[in-house]
CSV table of C-alpha atoms and ligand atoms in Angstrom, one decimal:
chain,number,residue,atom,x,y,z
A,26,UNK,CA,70.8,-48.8,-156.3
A,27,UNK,CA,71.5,-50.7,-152.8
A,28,UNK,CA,70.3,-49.9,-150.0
A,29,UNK,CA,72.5,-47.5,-147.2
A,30,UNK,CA,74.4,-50.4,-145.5
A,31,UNK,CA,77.1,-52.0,-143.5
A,32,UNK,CA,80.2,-52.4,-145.1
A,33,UNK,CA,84.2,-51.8,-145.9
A,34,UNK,CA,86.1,-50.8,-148.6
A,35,UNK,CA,89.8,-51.4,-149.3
A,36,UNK,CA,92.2,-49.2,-151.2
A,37,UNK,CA,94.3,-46.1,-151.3
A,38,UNK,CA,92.6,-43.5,-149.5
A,39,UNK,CA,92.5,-39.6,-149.0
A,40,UNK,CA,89.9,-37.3,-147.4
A,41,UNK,CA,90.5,-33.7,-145.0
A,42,UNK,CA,90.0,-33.6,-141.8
A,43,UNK,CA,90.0,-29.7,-141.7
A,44,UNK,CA,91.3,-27.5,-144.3
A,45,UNK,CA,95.5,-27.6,-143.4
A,46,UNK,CA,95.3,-31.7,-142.2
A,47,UNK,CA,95.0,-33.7,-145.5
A,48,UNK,CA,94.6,-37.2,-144.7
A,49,UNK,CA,96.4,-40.0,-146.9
A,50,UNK,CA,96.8,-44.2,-147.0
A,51,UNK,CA,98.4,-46.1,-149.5
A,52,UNK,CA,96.3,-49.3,-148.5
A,53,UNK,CA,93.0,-48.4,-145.9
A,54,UNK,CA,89.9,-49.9,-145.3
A,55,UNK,CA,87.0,-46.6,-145.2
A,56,UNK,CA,83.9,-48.4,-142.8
A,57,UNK,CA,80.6,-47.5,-143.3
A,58,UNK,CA,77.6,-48.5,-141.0
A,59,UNK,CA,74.4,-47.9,-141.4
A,60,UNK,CA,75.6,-44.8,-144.4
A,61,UNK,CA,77.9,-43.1,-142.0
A,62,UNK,CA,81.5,-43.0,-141.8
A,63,UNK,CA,83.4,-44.7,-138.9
A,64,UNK,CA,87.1,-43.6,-140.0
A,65,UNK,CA,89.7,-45.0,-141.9
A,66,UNK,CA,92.2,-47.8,-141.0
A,67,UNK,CA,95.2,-49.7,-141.4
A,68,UNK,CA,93.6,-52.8,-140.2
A,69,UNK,CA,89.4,-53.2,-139.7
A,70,UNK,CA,88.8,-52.7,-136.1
A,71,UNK,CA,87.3,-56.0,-134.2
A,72,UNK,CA,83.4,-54.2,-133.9
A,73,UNK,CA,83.5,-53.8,-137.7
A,74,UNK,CA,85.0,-57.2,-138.8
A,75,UNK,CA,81.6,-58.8,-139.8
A,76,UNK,CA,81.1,-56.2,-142.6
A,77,UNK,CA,81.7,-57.0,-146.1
A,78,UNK,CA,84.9,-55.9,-147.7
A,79,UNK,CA,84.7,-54.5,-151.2
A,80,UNK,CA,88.3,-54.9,-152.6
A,81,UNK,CA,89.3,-52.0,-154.6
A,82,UNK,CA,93.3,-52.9,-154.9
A,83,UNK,CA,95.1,-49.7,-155.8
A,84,UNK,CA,92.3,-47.8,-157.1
A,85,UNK,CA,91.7,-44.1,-154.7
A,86,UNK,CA,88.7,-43.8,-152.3
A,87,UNK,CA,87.7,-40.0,-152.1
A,88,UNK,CA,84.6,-38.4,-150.4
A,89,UNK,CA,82.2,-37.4,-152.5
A,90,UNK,CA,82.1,-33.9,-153.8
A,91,UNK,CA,80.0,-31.0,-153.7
A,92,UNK,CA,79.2,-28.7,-156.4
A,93,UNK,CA,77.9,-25.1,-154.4
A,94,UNK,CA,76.8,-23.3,-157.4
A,95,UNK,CA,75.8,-24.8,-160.4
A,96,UNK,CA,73.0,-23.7,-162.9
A,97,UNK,CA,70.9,-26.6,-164.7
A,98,UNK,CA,69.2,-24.4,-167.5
A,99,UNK,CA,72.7,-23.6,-168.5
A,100,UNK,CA,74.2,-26.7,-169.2
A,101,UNK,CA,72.8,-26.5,-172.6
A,102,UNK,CA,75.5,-23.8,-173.8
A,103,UNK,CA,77.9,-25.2,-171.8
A,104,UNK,CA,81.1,-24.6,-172.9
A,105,UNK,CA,80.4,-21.5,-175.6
A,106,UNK,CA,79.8,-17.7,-175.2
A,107,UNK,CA,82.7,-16.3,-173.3
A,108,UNK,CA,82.9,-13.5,-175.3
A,109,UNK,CA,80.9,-11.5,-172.8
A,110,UNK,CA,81.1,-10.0,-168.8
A,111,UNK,CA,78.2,-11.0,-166.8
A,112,UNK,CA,75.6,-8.3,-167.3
A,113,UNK,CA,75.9,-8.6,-171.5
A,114,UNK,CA,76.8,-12.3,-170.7
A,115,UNK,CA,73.1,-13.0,-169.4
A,116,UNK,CA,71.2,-10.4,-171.5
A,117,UNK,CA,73.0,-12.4,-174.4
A,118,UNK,CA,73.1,-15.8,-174.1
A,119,UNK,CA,71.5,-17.0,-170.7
A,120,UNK,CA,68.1,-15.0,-170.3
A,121,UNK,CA,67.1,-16.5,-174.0
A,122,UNK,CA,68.2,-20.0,-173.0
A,123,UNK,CA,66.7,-20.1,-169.7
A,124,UNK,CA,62.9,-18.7,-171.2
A,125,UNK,CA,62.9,-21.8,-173.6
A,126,UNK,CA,62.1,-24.3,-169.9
A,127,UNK,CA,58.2,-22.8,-170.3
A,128,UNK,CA,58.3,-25.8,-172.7
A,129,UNK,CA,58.4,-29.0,-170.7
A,130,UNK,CA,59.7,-31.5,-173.7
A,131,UNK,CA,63.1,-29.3,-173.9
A,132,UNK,CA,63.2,-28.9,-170.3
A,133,UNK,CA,63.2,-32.6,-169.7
A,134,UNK,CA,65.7,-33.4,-172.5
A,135,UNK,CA,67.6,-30.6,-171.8
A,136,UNK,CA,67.7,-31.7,-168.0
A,137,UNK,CA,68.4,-35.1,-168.7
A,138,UNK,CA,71.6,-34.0,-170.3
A,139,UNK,CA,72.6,-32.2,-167.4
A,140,UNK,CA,71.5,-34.7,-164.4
A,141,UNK,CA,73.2,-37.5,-166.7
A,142,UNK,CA,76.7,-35.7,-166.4
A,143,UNK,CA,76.3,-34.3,-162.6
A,144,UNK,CA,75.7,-38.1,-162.1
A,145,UNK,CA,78.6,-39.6,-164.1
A,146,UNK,CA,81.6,-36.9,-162.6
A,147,UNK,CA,82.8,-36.7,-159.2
A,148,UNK,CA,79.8,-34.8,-157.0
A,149,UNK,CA,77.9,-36.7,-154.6
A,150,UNK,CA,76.0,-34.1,-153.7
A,151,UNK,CA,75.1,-30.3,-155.4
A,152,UNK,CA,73.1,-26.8,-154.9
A,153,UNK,CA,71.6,-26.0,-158.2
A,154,UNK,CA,69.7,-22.9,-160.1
A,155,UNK,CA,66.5,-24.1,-162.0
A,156,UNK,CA,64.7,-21.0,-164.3
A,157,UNK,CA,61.7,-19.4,-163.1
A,158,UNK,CA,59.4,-22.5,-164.4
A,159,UNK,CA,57.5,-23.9,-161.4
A,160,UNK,CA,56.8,-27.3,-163.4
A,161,UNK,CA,59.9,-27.5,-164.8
A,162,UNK,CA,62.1,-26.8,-161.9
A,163,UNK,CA,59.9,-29.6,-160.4
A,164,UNK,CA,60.7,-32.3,-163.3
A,165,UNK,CA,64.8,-31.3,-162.8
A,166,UNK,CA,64.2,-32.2,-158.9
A,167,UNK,CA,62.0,-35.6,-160.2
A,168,UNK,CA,64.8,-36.5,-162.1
A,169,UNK,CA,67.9,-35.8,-159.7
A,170,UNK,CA,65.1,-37.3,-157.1
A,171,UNK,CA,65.6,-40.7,-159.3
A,172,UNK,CA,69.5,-40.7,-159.0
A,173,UNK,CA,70.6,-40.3,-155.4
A,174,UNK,CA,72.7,-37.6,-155.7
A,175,UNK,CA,71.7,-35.2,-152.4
A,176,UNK,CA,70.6,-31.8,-154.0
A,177,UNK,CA,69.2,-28.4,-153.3
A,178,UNK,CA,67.4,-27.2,-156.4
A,179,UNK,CA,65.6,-23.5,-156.6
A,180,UNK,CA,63.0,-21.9,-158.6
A,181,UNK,CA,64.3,-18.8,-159.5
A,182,UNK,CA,62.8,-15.5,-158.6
A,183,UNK,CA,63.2,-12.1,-160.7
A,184,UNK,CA,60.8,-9.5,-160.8
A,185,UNK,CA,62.9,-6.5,-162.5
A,186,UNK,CA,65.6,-5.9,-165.3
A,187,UNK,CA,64.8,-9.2,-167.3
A,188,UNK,CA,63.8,-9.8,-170.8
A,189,UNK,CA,59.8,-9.6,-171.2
A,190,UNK,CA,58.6,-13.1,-171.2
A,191,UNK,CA,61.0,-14.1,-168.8
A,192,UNK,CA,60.2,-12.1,-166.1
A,193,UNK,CA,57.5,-12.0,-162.9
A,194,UNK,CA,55.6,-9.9,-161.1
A,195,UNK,CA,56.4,-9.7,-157.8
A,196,UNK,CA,52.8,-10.8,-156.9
A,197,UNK,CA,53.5,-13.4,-159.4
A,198,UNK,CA,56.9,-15.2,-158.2
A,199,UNK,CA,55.6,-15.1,-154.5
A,200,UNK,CA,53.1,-17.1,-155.5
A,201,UNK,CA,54.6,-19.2,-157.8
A,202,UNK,CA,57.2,-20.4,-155.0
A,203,UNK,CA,54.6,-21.1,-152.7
A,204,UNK,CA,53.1,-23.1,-155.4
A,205,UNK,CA,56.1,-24.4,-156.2
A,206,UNK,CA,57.2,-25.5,-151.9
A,207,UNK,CA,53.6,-27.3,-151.9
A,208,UNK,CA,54.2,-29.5,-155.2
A,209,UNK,CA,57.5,-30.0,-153.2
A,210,UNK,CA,56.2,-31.0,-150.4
A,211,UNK,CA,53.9,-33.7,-151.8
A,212,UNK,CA,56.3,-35.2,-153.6
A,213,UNK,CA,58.0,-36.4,-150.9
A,214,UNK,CA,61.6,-36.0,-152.5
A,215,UNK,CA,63.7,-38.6,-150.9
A,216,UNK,CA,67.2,-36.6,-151.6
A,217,UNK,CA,66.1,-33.5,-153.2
A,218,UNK,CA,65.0,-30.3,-151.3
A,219,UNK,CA,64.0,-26.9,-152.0
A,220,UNK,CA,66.1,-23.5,-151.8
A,221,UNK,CA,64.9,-20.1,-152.8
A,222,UNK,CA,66.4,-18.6,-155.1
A,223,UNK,CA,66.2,-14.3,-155.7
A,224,UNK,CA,68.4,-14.2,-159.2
A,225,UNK,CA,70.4,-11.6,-157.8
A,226,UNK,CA,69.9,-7.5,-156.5
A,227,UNK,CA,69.6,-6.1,-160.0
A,228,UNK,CA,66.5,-8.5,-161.0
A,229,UNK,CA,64.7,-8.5,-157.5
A,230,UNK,CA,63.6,-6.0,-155.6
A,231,UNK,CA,63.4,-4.8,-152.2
A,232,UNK,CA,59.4,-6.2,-152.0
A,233,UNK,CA,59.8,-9.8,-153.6
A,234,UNK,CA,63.2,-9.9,-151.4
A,235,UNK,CA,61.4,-9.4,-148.6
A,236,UNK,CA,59.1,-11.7,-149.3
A,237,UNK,CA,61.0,-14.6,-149.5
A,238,UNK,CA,62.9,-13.2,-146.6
A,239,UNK,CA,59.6,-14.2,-145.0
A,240,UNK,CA,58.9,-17.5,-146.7
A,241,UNK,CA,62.6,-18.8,-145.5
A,242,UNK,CA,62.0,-17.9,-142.0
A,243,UNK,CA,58.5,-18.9,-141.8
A,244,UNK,CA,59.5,-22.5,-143.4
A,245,UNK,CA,63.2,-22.5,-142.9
A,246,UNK,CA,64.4,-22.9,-146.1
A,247,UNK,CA,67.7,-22.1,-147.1
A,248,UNK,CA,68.6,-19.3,-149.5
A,249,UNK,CA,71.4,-19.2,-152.4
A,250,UNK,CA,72.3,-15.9,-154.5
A,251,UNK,CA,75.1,-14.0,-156.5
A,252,UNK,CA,76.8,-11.5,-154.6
A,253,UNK,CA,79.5,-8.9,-155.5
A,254,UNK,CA,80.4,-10.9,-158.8
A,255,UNK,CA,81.8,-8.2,-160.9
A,256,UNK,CA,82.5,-4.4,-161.1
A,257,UNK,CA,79.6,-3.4,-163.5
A,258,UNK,CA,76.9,-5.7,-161.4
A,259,UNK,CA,78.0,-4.0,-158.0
A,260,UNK,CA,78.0,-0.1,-159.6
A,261,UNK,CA,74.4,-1.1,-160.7
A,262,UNK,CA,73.2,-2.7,-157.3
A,263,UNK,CA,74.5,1.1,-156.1
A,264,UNK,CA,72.2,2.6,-158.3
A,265,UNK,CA,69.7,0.6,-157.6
A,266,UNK,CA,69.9,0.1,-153.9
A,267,UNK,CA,71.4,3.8,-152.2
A,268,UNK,CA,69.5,3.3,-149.4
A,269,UNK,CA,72.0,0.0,-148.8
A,270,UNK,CA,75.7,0.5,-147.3
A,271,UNK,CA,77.2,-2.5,-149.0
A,272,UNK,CA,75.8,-5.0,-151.8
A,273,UNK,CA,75.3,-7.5,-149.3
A,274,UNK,CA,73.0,-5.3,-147.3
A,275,UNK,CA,70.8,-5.9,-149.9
A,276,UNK,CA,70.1,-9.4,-148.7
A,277,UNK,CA,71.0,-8.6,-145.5
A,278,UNK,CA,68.0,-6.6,-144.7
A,279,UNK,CA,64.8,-8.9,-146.1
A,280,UNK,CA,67.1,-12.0,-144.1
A,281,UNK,CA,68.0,-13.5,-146.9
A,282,UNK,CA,71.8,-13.5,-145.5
A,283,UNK,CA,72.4,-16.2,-143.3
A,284,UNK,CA,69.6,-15.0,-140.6
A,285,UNK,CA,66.9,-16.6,-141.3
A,286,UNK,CA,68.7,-20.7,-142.8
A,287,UNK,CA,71.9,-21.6,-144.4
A,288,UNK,CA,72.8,-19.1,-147.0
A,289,UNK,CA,75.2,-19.7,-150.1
A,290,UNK,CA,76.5,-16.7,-152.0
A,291,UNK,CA,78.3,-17.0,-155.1
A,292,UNK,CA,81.3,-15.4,-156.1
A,293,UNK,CA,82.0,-12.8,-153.3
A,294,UNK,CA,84.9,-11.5,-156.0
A,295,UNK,CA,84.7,-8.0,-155.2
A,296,UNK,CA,83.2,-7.6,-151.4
A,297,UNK,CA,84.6,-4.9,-149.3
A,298,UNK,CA,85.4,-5.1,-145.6
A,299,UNK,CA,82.3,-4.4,-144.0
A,300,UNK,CA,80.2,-6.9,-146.8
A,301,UNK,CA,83.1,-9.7,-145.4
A,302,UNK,CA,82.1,-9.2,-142.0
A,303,UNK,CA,78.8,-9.4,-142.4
A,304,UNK,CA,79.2,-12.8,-144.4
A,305,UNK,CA,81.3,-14.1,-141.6
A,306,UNK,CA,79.3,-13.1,-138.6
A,307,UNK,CA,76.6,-14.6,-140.1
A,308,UNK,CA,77.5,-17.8,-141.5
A,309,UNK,CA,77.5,-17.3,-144.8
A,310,UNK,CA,78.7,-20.0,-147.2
A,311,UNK,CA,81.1,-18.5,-150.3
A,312,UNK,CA,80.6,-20.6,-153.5
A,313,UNK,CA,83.9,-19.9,-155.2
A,314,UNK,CA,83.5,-20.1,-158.9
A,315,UNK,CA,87.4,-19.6,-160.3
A,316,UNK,CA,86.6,-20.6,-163.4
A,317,UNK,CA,83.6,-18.7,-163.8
A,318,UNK,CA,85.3,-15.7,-162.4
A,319,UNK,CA,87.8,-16.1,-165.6
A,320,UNK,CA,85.5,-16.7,-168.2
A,321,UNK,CA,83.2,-13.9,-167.4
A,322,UNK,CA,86.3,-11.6,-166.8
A,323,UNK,CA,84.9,-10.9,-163.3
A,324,UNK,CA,88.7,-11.4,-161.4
A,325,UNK,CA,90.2,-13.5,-159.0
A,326,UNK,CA,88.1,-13.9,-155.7
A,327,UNK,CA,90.1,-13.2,-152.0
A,328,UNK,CA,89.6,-16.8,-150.9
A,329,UNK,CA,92.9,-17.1,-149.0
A,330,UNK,CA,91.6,-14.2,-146.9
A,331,UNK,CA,88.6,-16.1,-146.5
A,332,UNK,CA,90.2,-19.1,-145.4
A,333,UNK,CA,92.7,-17.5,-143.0
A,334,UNK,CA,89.6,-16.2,-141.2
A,335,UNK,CA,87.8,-19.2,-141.1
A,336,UNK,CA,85.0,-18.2,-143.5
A,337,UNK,CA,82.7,-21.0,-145.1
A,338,UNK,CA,83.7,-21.7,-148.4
A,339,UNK,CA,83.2,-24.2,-151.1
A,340,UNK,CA,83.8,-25.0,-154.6
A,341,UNK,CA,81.3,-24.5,-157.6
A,342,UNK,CA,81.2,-25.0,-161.4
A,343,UNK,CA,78.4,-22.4,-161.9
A,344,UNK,CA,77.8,-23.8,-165.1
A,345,UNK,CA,77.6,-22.4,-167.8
A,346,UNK,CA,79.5,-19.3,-166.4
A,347,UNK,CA,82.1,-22.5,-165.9
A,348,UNK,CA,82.1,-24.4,-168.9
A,349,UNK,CA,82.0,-28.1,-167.3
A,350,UNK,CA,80.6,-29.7,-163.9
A,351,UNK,CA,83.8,-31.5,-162.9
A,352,UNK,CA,84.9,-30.6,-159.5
A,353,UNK,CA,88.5,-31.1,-160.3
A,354,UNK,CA,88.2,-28.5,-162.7
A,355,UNK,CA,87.2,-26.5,-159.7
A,356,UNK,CA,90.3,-27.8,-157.7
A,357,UNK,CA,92.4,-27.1,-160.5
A,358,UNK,CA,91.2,-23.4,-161.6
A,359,UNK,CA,90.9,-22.2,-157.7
A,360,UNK,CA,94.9,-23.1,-157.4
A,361,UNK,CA,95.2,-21.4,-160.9
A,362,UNK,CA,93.2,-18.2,-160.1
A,363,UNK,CA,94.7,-17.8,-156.5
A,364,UNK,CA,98.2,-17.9,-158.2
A,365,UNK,CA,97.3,-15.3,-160.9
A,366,UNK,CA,96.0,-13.3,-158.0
A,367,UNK,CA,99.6,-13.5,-156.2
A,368,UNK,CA,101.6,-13.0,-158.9
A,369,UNK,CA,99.8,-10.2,-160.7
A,370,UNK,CA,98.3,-7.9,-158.0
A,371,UNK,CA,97.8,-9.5,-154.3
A,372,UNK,CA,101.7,-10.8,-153.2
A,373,UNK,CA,100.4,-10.8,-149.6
A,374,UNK,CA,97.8,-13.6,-150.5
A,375,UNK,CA,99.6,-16.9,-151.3
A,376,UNK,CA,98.3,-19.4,-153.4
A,377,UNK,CA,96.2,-21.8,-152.1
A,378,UNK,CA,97.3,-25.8,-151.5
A,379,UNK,CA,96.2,-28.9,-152.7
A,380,UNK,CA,94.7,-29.6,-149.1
A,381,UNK,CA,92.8,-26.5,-149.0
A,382,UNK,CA,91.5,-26.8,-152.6
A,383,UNK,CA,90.6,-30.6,-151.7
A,384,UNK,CA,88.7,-29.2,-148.7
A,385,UNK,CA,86.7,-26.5,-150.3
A,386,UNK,CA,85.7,-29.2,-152.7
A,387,UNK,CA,84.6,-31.6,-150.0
A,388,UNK,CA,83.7,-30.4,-146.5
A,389,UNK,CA,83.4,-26.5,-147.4
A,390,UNK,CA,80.7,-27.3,-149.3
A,391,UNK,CA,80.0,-30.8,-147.8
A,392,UNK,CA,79.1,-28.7,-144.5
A,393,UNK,CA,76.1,-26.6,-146.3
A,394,UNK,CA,74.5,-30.4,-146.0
A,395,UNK,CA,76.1,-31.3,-142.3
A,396,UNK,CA,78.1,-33.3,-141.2
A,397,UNK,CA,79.5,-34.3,-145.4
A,398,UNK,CA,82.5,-34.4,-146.9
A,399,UNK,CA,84.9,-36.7,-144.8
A,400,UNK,CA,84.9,-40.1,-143.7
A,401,UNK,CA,85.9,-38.7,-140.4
A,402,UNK,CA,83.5,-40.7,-137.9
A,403,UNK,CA,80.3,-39.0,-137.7
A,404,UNK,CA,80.4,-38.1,-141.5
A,405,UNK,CA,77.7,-39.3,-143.8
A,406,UNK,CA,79.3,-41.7,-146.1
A,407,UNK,CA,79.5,-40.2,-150.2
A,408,UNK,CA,82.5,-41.4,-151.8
A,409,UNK,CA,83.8,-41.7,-155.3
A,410,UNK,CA,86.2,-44.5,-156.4
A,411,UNK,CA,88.9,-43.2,-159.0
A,412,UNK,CA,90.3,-45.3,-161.4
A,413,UNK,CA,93.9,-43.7,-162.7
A,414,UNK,CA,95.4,-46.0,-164.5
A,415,UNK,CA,95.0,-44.6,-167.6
A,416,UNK,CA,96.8,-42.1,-166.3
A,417,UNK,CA,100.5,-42.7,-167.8
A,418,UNK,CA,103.8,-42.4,-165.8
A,419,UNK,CA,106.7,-44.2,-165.2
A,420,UNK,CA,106.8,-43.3,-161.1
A,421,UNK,CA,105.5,-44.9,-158.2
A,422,UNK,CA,103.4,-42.4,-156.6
A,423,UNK,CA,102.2,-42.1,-153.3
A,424,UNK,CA,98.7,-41.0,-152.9
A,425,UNK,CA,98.8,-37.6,-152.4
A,426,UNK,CA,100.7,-37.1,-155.2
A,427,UNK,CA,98.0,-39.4,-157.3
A,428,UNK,CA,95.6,-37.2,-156.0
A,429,UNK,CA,97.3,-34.0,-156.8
A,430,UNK,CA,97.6,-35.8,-160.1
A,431,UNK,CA,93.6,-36.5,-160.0
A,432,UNK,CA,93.4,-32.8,-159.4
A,433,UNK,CA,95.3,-31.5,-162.4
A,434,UNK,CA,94.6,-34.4,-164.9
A,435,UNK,CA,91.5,-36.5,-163.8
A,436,UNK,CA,88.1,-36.2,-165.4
A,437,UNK,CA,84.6,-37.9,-164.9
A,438,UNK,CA,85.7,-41.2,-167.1
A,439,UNK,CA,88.0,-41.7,-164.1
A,440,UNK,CA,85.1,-42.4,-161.7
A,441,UNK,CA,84.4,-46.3,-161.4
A,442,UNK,CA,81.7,-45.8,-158.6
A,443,UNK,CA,79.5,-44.0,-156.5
A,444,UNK,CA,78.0,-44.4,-153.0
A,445,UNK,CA,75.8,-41.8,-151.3
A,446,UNK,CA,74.7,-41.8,-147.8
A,447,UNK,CA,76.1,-45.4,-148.1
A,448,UNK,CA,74.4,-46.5,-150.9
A,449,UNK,CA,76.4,-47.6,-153.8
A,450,UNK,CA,74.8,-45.8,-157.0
A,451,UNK,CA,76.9,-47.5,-159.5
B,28,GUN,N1,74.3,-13.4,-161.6
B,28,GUN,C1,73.0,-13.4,-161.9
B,28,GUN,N2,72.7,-14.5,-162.6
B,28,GUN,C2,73.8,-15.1,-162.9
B,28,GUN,C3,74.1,-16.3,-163.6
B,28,GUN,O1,73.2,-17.0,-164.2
B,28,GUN,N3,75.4,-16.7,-163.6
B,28,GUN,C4,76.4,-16.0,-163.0
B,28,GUN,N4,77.6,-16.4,-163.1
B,28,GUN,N5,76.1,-14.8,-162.3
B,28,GUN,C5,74.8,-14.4,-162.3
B,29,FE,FE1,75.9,-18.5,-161.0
């Protein structure tokens, strides 16, 4: 790994600069000083004319992506059980996987497996679900530590309606997350940081939600959770919860909703007006999960209404939910979903574009970390170098139709290289 530096890169180029401007050059050199963009252009500027070029010929320069909602533990079934909606789904297959990370041997081969792949594909940068284990949510964050990749990781919290053995005690996981912030905080992670982490409303209640409501704003840690993911999960956080107008409320009221730090919630599938309001008054980021949202049967999230009101929304594989970590999956399945939803039920919401999908998948998500996802000048400097030629086809394409390609037939074997915060990983 080299260190964040001073340099160019020359090739065919694409990145957003907001969700309706994609950007595109069929030959660009993308400068980088000191690991943060300075723009893209035709010819190198005379202030940047001492840095060294990297010649990339044809090959495409693309910011890094971000994966908002992805869980570790899971990657070990990825791929398999999609038999099931969410509620059976976890009772089934994910509650007995995740209990097997008390046992540090398979939680480090099992993690290797998964910070291998998230390090091979196109993410620069991801917000990840550990299990409840304090020491081996710890060894996942050692080992992402090692790779530069920029990630959020969380021990997660439950304390109700999970399998025996796999649950806390409220007492219990308060502690434990403090325990688990300190080991955190002596490690001195260089590129990982901590995120707490309630499972979700059915497995936490009101007390331990309020108590990391406190721990976030006494430490100002950001917060990630599931919200409003499918029909059967929101009738039972009524049950649950009466007191509570709306499912987001939930959070809402112990600030773990955007009050207190940056706040991601998955899915958002199924939230009502008043939930949406909330979520946009305070800040909340959306982790879209398309493919997710088809496997588990949960339906096909509003995200062009998000969008159209300037929501904060990004991309994630929530693995194993998703069955792989590849962001242009994600690309692909949001287009996918968003055209299902037109053309089966929602003919007022059209589908969404290759610029917004590209978007979601870089600066939606790339602005849970700041200023990320562009090499807009300013932007902290992740890209990924894709290699296409195996690609087949008789046409000359411009680049945004290779990247519209990228999107629909690119996976991680088409990455060639790495950088992060300007440091070239590989
Ligand atoms: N809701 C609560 N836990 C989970 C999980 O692990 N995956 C998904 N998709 N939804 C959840
Ligand atoms: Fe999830």
């Amino acid at each position: 790994m080299s260190k964040a530096g001073s340099f160019v890169l020359h090739g065919a180029a694409a990145y957003s600069e907001s969700k309706d401007r994609l950007i595109t050059y069929e030959s660009a050199y993308v400068v980088c000083e000191d690991g943060i963009a300075r723009g893209v252009f035709r010819e190198i500027p005379e202030k940047f004319r001492e840095f060294p070029v990297t010649e990339l010929g044809e090959k495409l320069i693309l910011p890094g992506m971000v994966d908002l909602h992805v869980h570790a533990p899971q990657y070990a079934f990825h791929g398999t059980g999609f038999d099931l909606q969410l509620i059976d789904w976890l009772d089934r297959y994910t509650y007995p996987e995740e209990m097997k990370y008390k046992k540090k041997l398979y939680a480090e081969r099992s993690y290797d497996l998964f910070v291998e792949d998230l390090y091979c594909g196109a993410s620069t940068r991801a917000v990840i679900f550990a299990t409840r284990h304090v020491g081996a949510t710890v060894r996942l964050m050692e080992l992402l530590d090692e790779t530069g990749l920029v990630t959020y990781v969380g021990k997660v919290n439950m304390d109700r309606n999970v399998p025996e053995g796999y649950c806390e005690t409220t007492e219990e996981s308060l502690l434990a997350t403090e325990k688990w912030l300190a080991r955190c905080e002596a490690k001195e992670f260089q590129n990982t940081m901590p995120i707490l982490t309630p499972r979700f409303t059915p497995t936490c209640t009101r007390a331990l939600m309020d108590g990391l409501g406190k721990l976030s704003a006494e430490f100002g840690i950001p917060v990630q959770s599931h919200l409003s993911e499918n029909l059967g999960e929101i009738e039972w956080v009524k049950n649950l919860e009466p007191d509570s107008a709306y499912y987001g409320e939930t959070y809402d009221r112990c600030g773990l909703f955007g009050t207190n730090g940056k706040t991601i919630m998955a899915h958002c599938v199924h939230s009502g007006d008043e939930e949406v309001r909330k979520m946009k008054e305070n800040g909340v980021f959306i982790a879209h999960c398309p493919q997710s949202n088809m496997n588990l049967m949960s339906g096909a999230a509003p995200v062009r209404r998000y969008l159209d009101q300037g929501m904060r929304v990004g991309l994630g594989s929530d693995v194993a939910g998703g069955a792989e970590t590849s962001m242009f999956t994600a690309m692909k399945d949001a287009v996918h979903v968003s055209k299902m939803r037109f053309a089966l039920s929602h003919p007022e919401d059209t589908p969404l574009t290759l610029s917004e999908v590209f978007y979601m998948a870089t600066m939606g998500g790339g602005e849970f970390f700041g200023r990320v996802g562009s090499f807009m000048d300013g932007y902290e400097f992740d890209a990924v170098i894709l290699d296409d030629t195996n690609i087949a086809t008789l046409h000359r394409m411009n680049t945004e139709e290779r990247l519209e390609r990228a999107v629909y037939c690119a996976d991680d074997r088409n990455i060639v290289s790495k950088y992060v915060r300007g440091k070239k990983l590989y």
